[in-house]
Tab-separated table of C-alpha atoms in Angstrom:
chain	number	residue	atom	x	y	z
U	1296	GLU	CA	13.827	-25.784	7.664
U	1297	THR	CA	16.931	-23.694	6.947
U	1298	GLY	CA	16.855	-23.456	3.127
U	1299	VAL	CA	16.320	-19.679	3.193
U	1300	THR	CA	17.118	-17.680	6.306
U	1301	GLN	CA	16.380	-14.062	7.108
U	1302	THR	CA	17.637	-11.747	9.828
U	1303	PRO	CA	16.453	-10.037	11.844
U	1304	ARG	CA	13.068	-11.657	12.329
U	1305	HIS	CA	11.635	-8.507	13.899
U	1306	LEU	CA	12.750	-4.897	13.503
U	1307	VAL	CA	11.429	-1.658	14.945
U	1308	MET	CA	12.944	1.510	13.559
U	1309	GLY	CA	12.355	5.218	13.526
U	1310	MET	CA	11.862	7.184	10.333
U	1311	THR	CA	15.380	8.622	10.484
U	1312	ASN	CA	17.167	5.298	11.067
U	1313	LYS	CA	19.173	3.264	8.589
U	1314	LYS	CA	18.942	-0.508	8.837
U	1315	SER	CA	19.522	-3.540	6.631
U	1316	LEU	CA	17.664	-6.802	6.166
U	1317	LYS	CA	19.674	-9.884	5.321
U	1318	CYS	CA	18.706	-13.005	3.422
U	1319	GLU	CA	20.783	-16.118	2.801
U	1320	GLN	CA	19.851	-19.151	0.723
U	1321	HIS	CA	21.476	-22.564	1.132
U	1322	LEU	CA	19.783	-24.223	-1.842
U	1323	GLY	CA	22.284	-23.500	-4.612
U	1324	HIS	CA	19.756	-21.290	-6.402
U	1325	ASN	CA	20.552	-18.564	-8.929
U	1326	ALA	CA	17.698	-16.129	-8.400
U	1327	MET	CA	16.630	-14.213	-5.313
U	1328	TYR	CA	13.624	-12.015	-4.682
U	1329	TRP	CA	12.339	-9.437	-2.204
U	1330	TYR	CA	8.599	-9.216	-1.505
U	1331	LYS	CA	6.521	-6.971	0.714
U	1332	GLN	CA	3.374	-8.271	2.415
U	1333	SER	CA	1.108	-5.732	4.069
U	1334	ALA	CA	-1.991	-6.640	6.053
U	1335	LYS	CA	-4.918	-7.751	3.878
U	1336	LYS	CA	-2.926	-7.282	0.648
U	1337	PRO	CA	-1.300	-9.763	-1.737
U	1338	LEU	CA	2.439	-10.240	-1.753
U	1339	GLU	CA	4.046	-7.467	-3.775
U	1340	LEU	CA	7.228	-8.209	-5.685
U	1341	MET	CA	9.891	-5.571	-5.037
U	1342	PHE	CA	13.121	-6.759	-6.657
U	1343	VAL	CA	14.451	-9.715	-8.623
U	1344	TYR	CA	18.107	-10.684	-8.862
U	1345	SER	CA	19.137	-13.325	-11.356
U	1346	LEU	CA	22.759	-14.489	-11.411
U	1347	GLU	CA	23.559	-11.533	-9.122
U	1348	GLU	CA	22.179	-9.003	-11.597
U	1349	ARG	CA	19.070	-6.966	-10.808
U	1350	VAL	CA	16.585	-7.846	-13.501
U	1351	GLU	CA	13.455	-6.312	-12.086
U	1352	ASN	CA	12.635	-3.296	-9.962
U	1353	ASN	CA	8.930	-2.991	-9.404
U	1354	SER	CA	8.728	0.803	-9.049
U	1355	VAL	CA	9.994	0.620	-5.500
U	1356	PRO	CA	10.830	3.941	-3.760
U	1357	SER	CA	14.523	4.741	-3.500
U	1358	ARG	CA	14.391	4.524	0.291
U	1359	PHE	CA	14.637	0.763	-0.333
U	1360	SER	CA	18.005	-0.248	-1.791
U	1361	PRO	CA	18.782	-3.885	-2.611
U	1362	GLU	CA	22.211	-5.461	-2.813
U	1363	CYS	CA	23.199	-8.907	-4.035
U	1364	PRO	CA	26.927	-9.513	-3.478
U	1365	ASN	CA	26.737	-13.166	-4.554
U	1366	SER	CA	24.150	-15.756	-5.462
U	1367	SER	CA	23.636	-16.834	-1.843
U	1368	HIS	CA	23.135	-13.467	-0.187
U	1369	LEU	CA	20.642	-10.656	-0.612
U	1370	PHE	CA	20.294	-7.468	1.383
U	1371	LEU	CA	17.651	-4.778	1.584
U	1372	HIS	CA	19.009	-1.475	2.872
U	1373	LEU	CA	16.432	0.794	4.463
U	1374	HIS	CA	16.649	4.534	5.117
U	1375	THR	CA	14.167	7.293	5.964
U	1376	LEU	CA	11.233	4.905	5.879
U	1377	GLN	CA	7.610	5.910	6.416
U	1378	PRO	CA	5.088	4.309	8.793
U	1379	GLU	CA	3.235	2.846	5.767
U	1380	ASP	CA	6.366	0.797	5.026
U	1381	SER	CA	5.576	-1.331	8.081
U	1382	ALA	CA	5.009	-4.844	6.728
U	1383	LEU	CA	6.403	-8.359	6.497
U	1384	TYR	CA	9.394	-8.444	4.145
U	1385	LEU	CA	9.951	-11.826	2.572
U	1386	CYS	CA	12.955	-13.125	0.688
U	1387	ALA	CA	12.714	-16.018	-1.748
U	1388	SER	CA	15.008	-17.965	-4.066
U	1389	SER	CA	14.588	-20.216	-7.080
U	1390	GLN	CA	16.616	-22.217	-9.582
U	1391	PHE	CA	15.452	-19.939	-12.391
U	1392	PRO	CA	16.927	-19.346	-14.967
U	1393	ARG	CA	19.322	-22.279	-14.749
U	1394	THR	CA	16.280	-24.453	-15.204
U	1395	GLY	CA	12.833	-23.403	-16.363
U	1396	ASN	CA	11.573	-24.161	-12.894
U	1397	ASN	CA	10.694	-20.973	-11.069
U	1398	GLU	CA	9.190	-22.508	-7.959
U	1399	GLN	CA	10.221	-20.105	-5.241
U	1400	PHE	CA	11.151	-20.957	-1.673
U	1401	PHE	CA	10.627	-18.355	1.006
U	1402	GLY	CA	12.451	-17.342	4.135
U	1403	PRO	CA	10.514	-16.728	7.375
U	1404	GLY	CA	10.407	-12.979	6.782
U	1405	THR	CA	11.320	-9.861	8.727
U	1406	ARG	CA	8.412	-8.127	10.419
U	1407	LEU	CA	9.214	-4.427	10.188
U	1408	THR	CA	7.562	-1.679	12.204
U	1409	VAL	CA	8.350	1.943	11.373
U	1410	LEU	CA	7.508	4.418	14.112
W	44	ARG	CA	-8.593	-6.051	-13.561
W	45	LYS	CA	-6.251	-7.715	-11.071
W	46	GLU	CA	-3.589	-9.954	-12.573
W	47	VAL	CA	-4.612	-12.840	-10.302
W	48	GLU	CA	-8.037	-12.942	-8.669
W	49	GLN	CA	-9.282	-15.208	-5.920
W	50	ASP	CA	-12.352	-15.309	-3.723
W	51	PRO	CA	-10.936	-14.265	-0.320
W	52	GLY	CA	-13.463	-16.360	1.612
W	53	PRO	CA	-13.346	-17.341	4.398
W	54	PHE	CA	-14.476	-20.855	3.636
W	55	ASN	CA	-15.667	-22.544	6.829
W	56	VAL	CA	-16.074	-26.293	6.365
W	57	PRO	CA	-16.394	-29.315	8.668
W	58	GLU	CA	-13.704	-31.956	8.879
W	59	GLY	CA	-14.012	-34.477	6.083
W	60	ALA	CA	-15.595	-32.039	3.658
W	61	THR	CA	-14.467	-31.472	0.103
W	62	VAL	CA	-13.701	-27.859	-0.755
W	63	ALA	CA	-12.738	-26.177	-4.030
W	64	PHE	CA	-10.950	-22.899	-4.628
W	65	ASN	CA	-10.928	-21.025	-7.907
W	66	CYS	CA	-8.592	-18.473	-9.386
W	67	THR	CA	-8.503	-16.472	-12.613
W	68	TYR	CA	-5.531	-14.746	-14.225
W	69	SER	CA	-5.425	-11.954	-16.778
W	70	ASN	CA	-2.236	-12.615	-18.760
W	71	SER	CA	-3.126	-15.211	-21.392
W	72	ALA	CA	0.558	-15.910	-22.070
W	73	SER	CA	1.318	-16.872	-18.474
W	74	GLN	CA	3.775	-19.703	-18.337
W	75	SER	CA	3.552	-21.524	-15.038
W	76	PHE	CA	1.140	-21.799	-12.178
W	77	PHE	CA	1.297	-22.769	-8.541
W	78	TRP	CA	-0.679	-23.081	-5.352
W	79	TYR	CA	1.065	-21.928	-2.180
W	80	ARG	CA	-0.151	-22.270	1.376
W	81	GLN	CA	0.407	-19.592	4.025
W	82	ASP	CA	-0.262	-20.130	7.712
W	83	CYS	CA	-0.959	-17.172	9.968
W	84	ARG	CA	2.150	-15.006	10.428
W	85	LYS	CA	4.308	-17.473	8.496
W	86	GLU	CA	5.910	-17.479	5.068
W	87	PRO	CA	4.200	-18.938	1.990
W	88	LYS	CA	5.113	-22.541	1.246
W	89	LEU	CA	4.762	-24.292	-2.091
W	90	LEU	CA	1.830	-26.698	-2.053
W	91	MET	CA	1.943	-27.846	-5.661
W	92	SER	CA	2.650	-26.793	-9.212
W	93	VAL	CA	-0.273	-26.849	-11.644
W	94	TYR	CA	0.166	-28.628	-14.957
W	95	SER	CA	-1.948	-28.401	-18.080
W	96	SER	CA	-3.030	-32.015	-17.759
W	97	GLY	CA	-4.076	-31.536	-14.148
W	98	ASN	CA	-2.225	-33.132	-11.261
W	99	GLU	CA	-2.948	-34.756	-7.957
W	100	ASP	CA	-0.962	-35.037	-4.737
W	101	GLY	CA	-2.756	-37.108	-2.135
W	102	ARG	CA	-5.929	-35.275	-1.140
W	103	PHE	CA	-5.097	-32.272	-3.314
W	104	THR	CA	-5.981	-31.922	-7.003
W	105	ALA	CA	-5.042	-28.955	-9.169
W	106	GLN	CA	-6.545	-28.136	-12.567
W	107	LEU	CA	-5.623	-25.577	-15.216
W	108	ASN	CA	-7.883	-24.316	-17.986
W	109	ARG	CA	-5.787	-22.117	-20.280
W	110	ALA	CA	-8.706	-21.250	-22.560
W	111	SER	CA	-10.663	-19.788	-19.648
W	112	GLN	CA	-7.536	-18.588	-17.776
W	113	TYR	CA	-8.755	-20.430	-14.727
W	114	ILE	CA	-7.002	-22.500	-12.058
W	115	SER	CA	-8.591	-24.605	-9.351
W	116	LEU	CA	-7.580	-26.479	-6.221
W	117	LEU	CA	-9.673	-29.280	-4.768
W	118	ILE	CA	-9.098	-30.554	-1.244
W	119	ARG	CA	-10.767	-33.813	-0.313
W	120	ASP	CA	-11.368	-35.142	3.214
W	121	SER	CA	-10.400	-31.838	4.854
W	122	LYS	CA	-8.288	-31.981	8.003
W	123	LEU	CA	-8.051	-29.431	10.805
W	124	SER	CA	-4.433	-28.924	9.747
W	125	ASP	CA	-5.564	-27.755	6.295
W	126	SER	CA	-6.738	-24.478	7.859
W	127	ALA	CA	-4.638	-21.799	6.199
W	128	THR	CA	-4.682	-19.249	3.387
W	129	TYR	CA	-4.235	-20.699	-0.096
W	130	LEU	CA	-2.472	-18.490	-2.615
W	131	CYS	CA	-2.919	-18.792	-6.360
W	132	VAL	CA	0.347	-17.856	-8.081
W	133	VAL	CA	1.167	-17.179	-11.736
W	134	ASN	CA	4.398	-16.590	-13.649
W	135	PRO	CA	3.332	-14.041	-16.278
W	136	ARG	CA	5.108	-13.486	-19.543
W	137	GLY	CA	6.712	-10.041	-19.747
W	138	PRO	CA	6.320	-7.508	-22.585
W	139	GLN	CA	7.097	-8.888	-26.041
W	140	GLY	CA	10.816	-9.214	-26.525
W	141	SER	CA	11.595	-9.176	-22.823
W	142	SER	CA	13.052	-12.150	-21.040
W	143	ASN	CA	11.216	-14.058	-18.360
W	144	THR	CA	12.677	-13.023	-15.015
W	145	GLY	CA	10.888	-15.774	-13.148
W	146	LYS	CA	8.727	-13.253	-11.291
W	147	LEU	CA	5.589	-14.569	-9.664
W	148	ILE	CA	2.292	-12.742	-9.211
W	149	PHE	CA	0.327	-13.727	-6.111
W	150	GLY	CA	-3.407	-13.604	-5.602
W	151	GLN	CA	-4.701	-12.195	-2.348
W	152	GLY	CA	-5.411	-15.701	-1.058
W	153	THR	CA	-8.439	-17.709	-0.003
W	154	THR	CA	-8.803	-18.446	3.692
W	155	LEU	CA	-9.908	-21.924	4.726
W	156	GLN	CA	-11.053	-22.768	8.230
W	157	VAL	CA	-11.744	-26.442	8.894
W	158	LYS	CA	-13.929	-27.012	11.966
W	159	PRO	CA	-14.135	-30.175	14.103
């Protein structure tokens, strides 16, 4: 399935590095989301973009910086991360708010390891 | 209290068994409800939406009880391929006056292992 793609699939970075995660959706959706999934914890919503405008920031540290240049692309810029930021980062998209349907479709995720 | 609570399991059942998962949510004004399935080291995938009248999709039946703030998923005739983690998901209403951003709140998931 190629509805929502994410790159890279795996990333290992040091605490002083700067890297970016990329997400692209091919579903014609208007909303895109970043989630973090750590071991043994529920998915945590990080950011919501609706019609390219950030509408929710879930108290995420400033070392995570999202960017949504258009409705099909979403980036998560990373800098000076901590080892506890190691997790699976998932991108999702939905038709919301164009329709009331907020079923979200996920990309395969980027598994991030911070050394 | 967690916004969405599920029994983490694991549920170990034989093939052919019927198994039920339950979920409770704290926001009484929540607007929509879903069950997602997540396989090990994979992304969550939508299994089914949950409607007030209850809905069925093949071997899967979902029920919603708004008065009790309770959602359930019933799987009949379990298959080995049903082994996965099942996530209860809720779209909560935001603070009064705020718009719905479409955010979803995920439970921690219930793990199902179907044995031959």
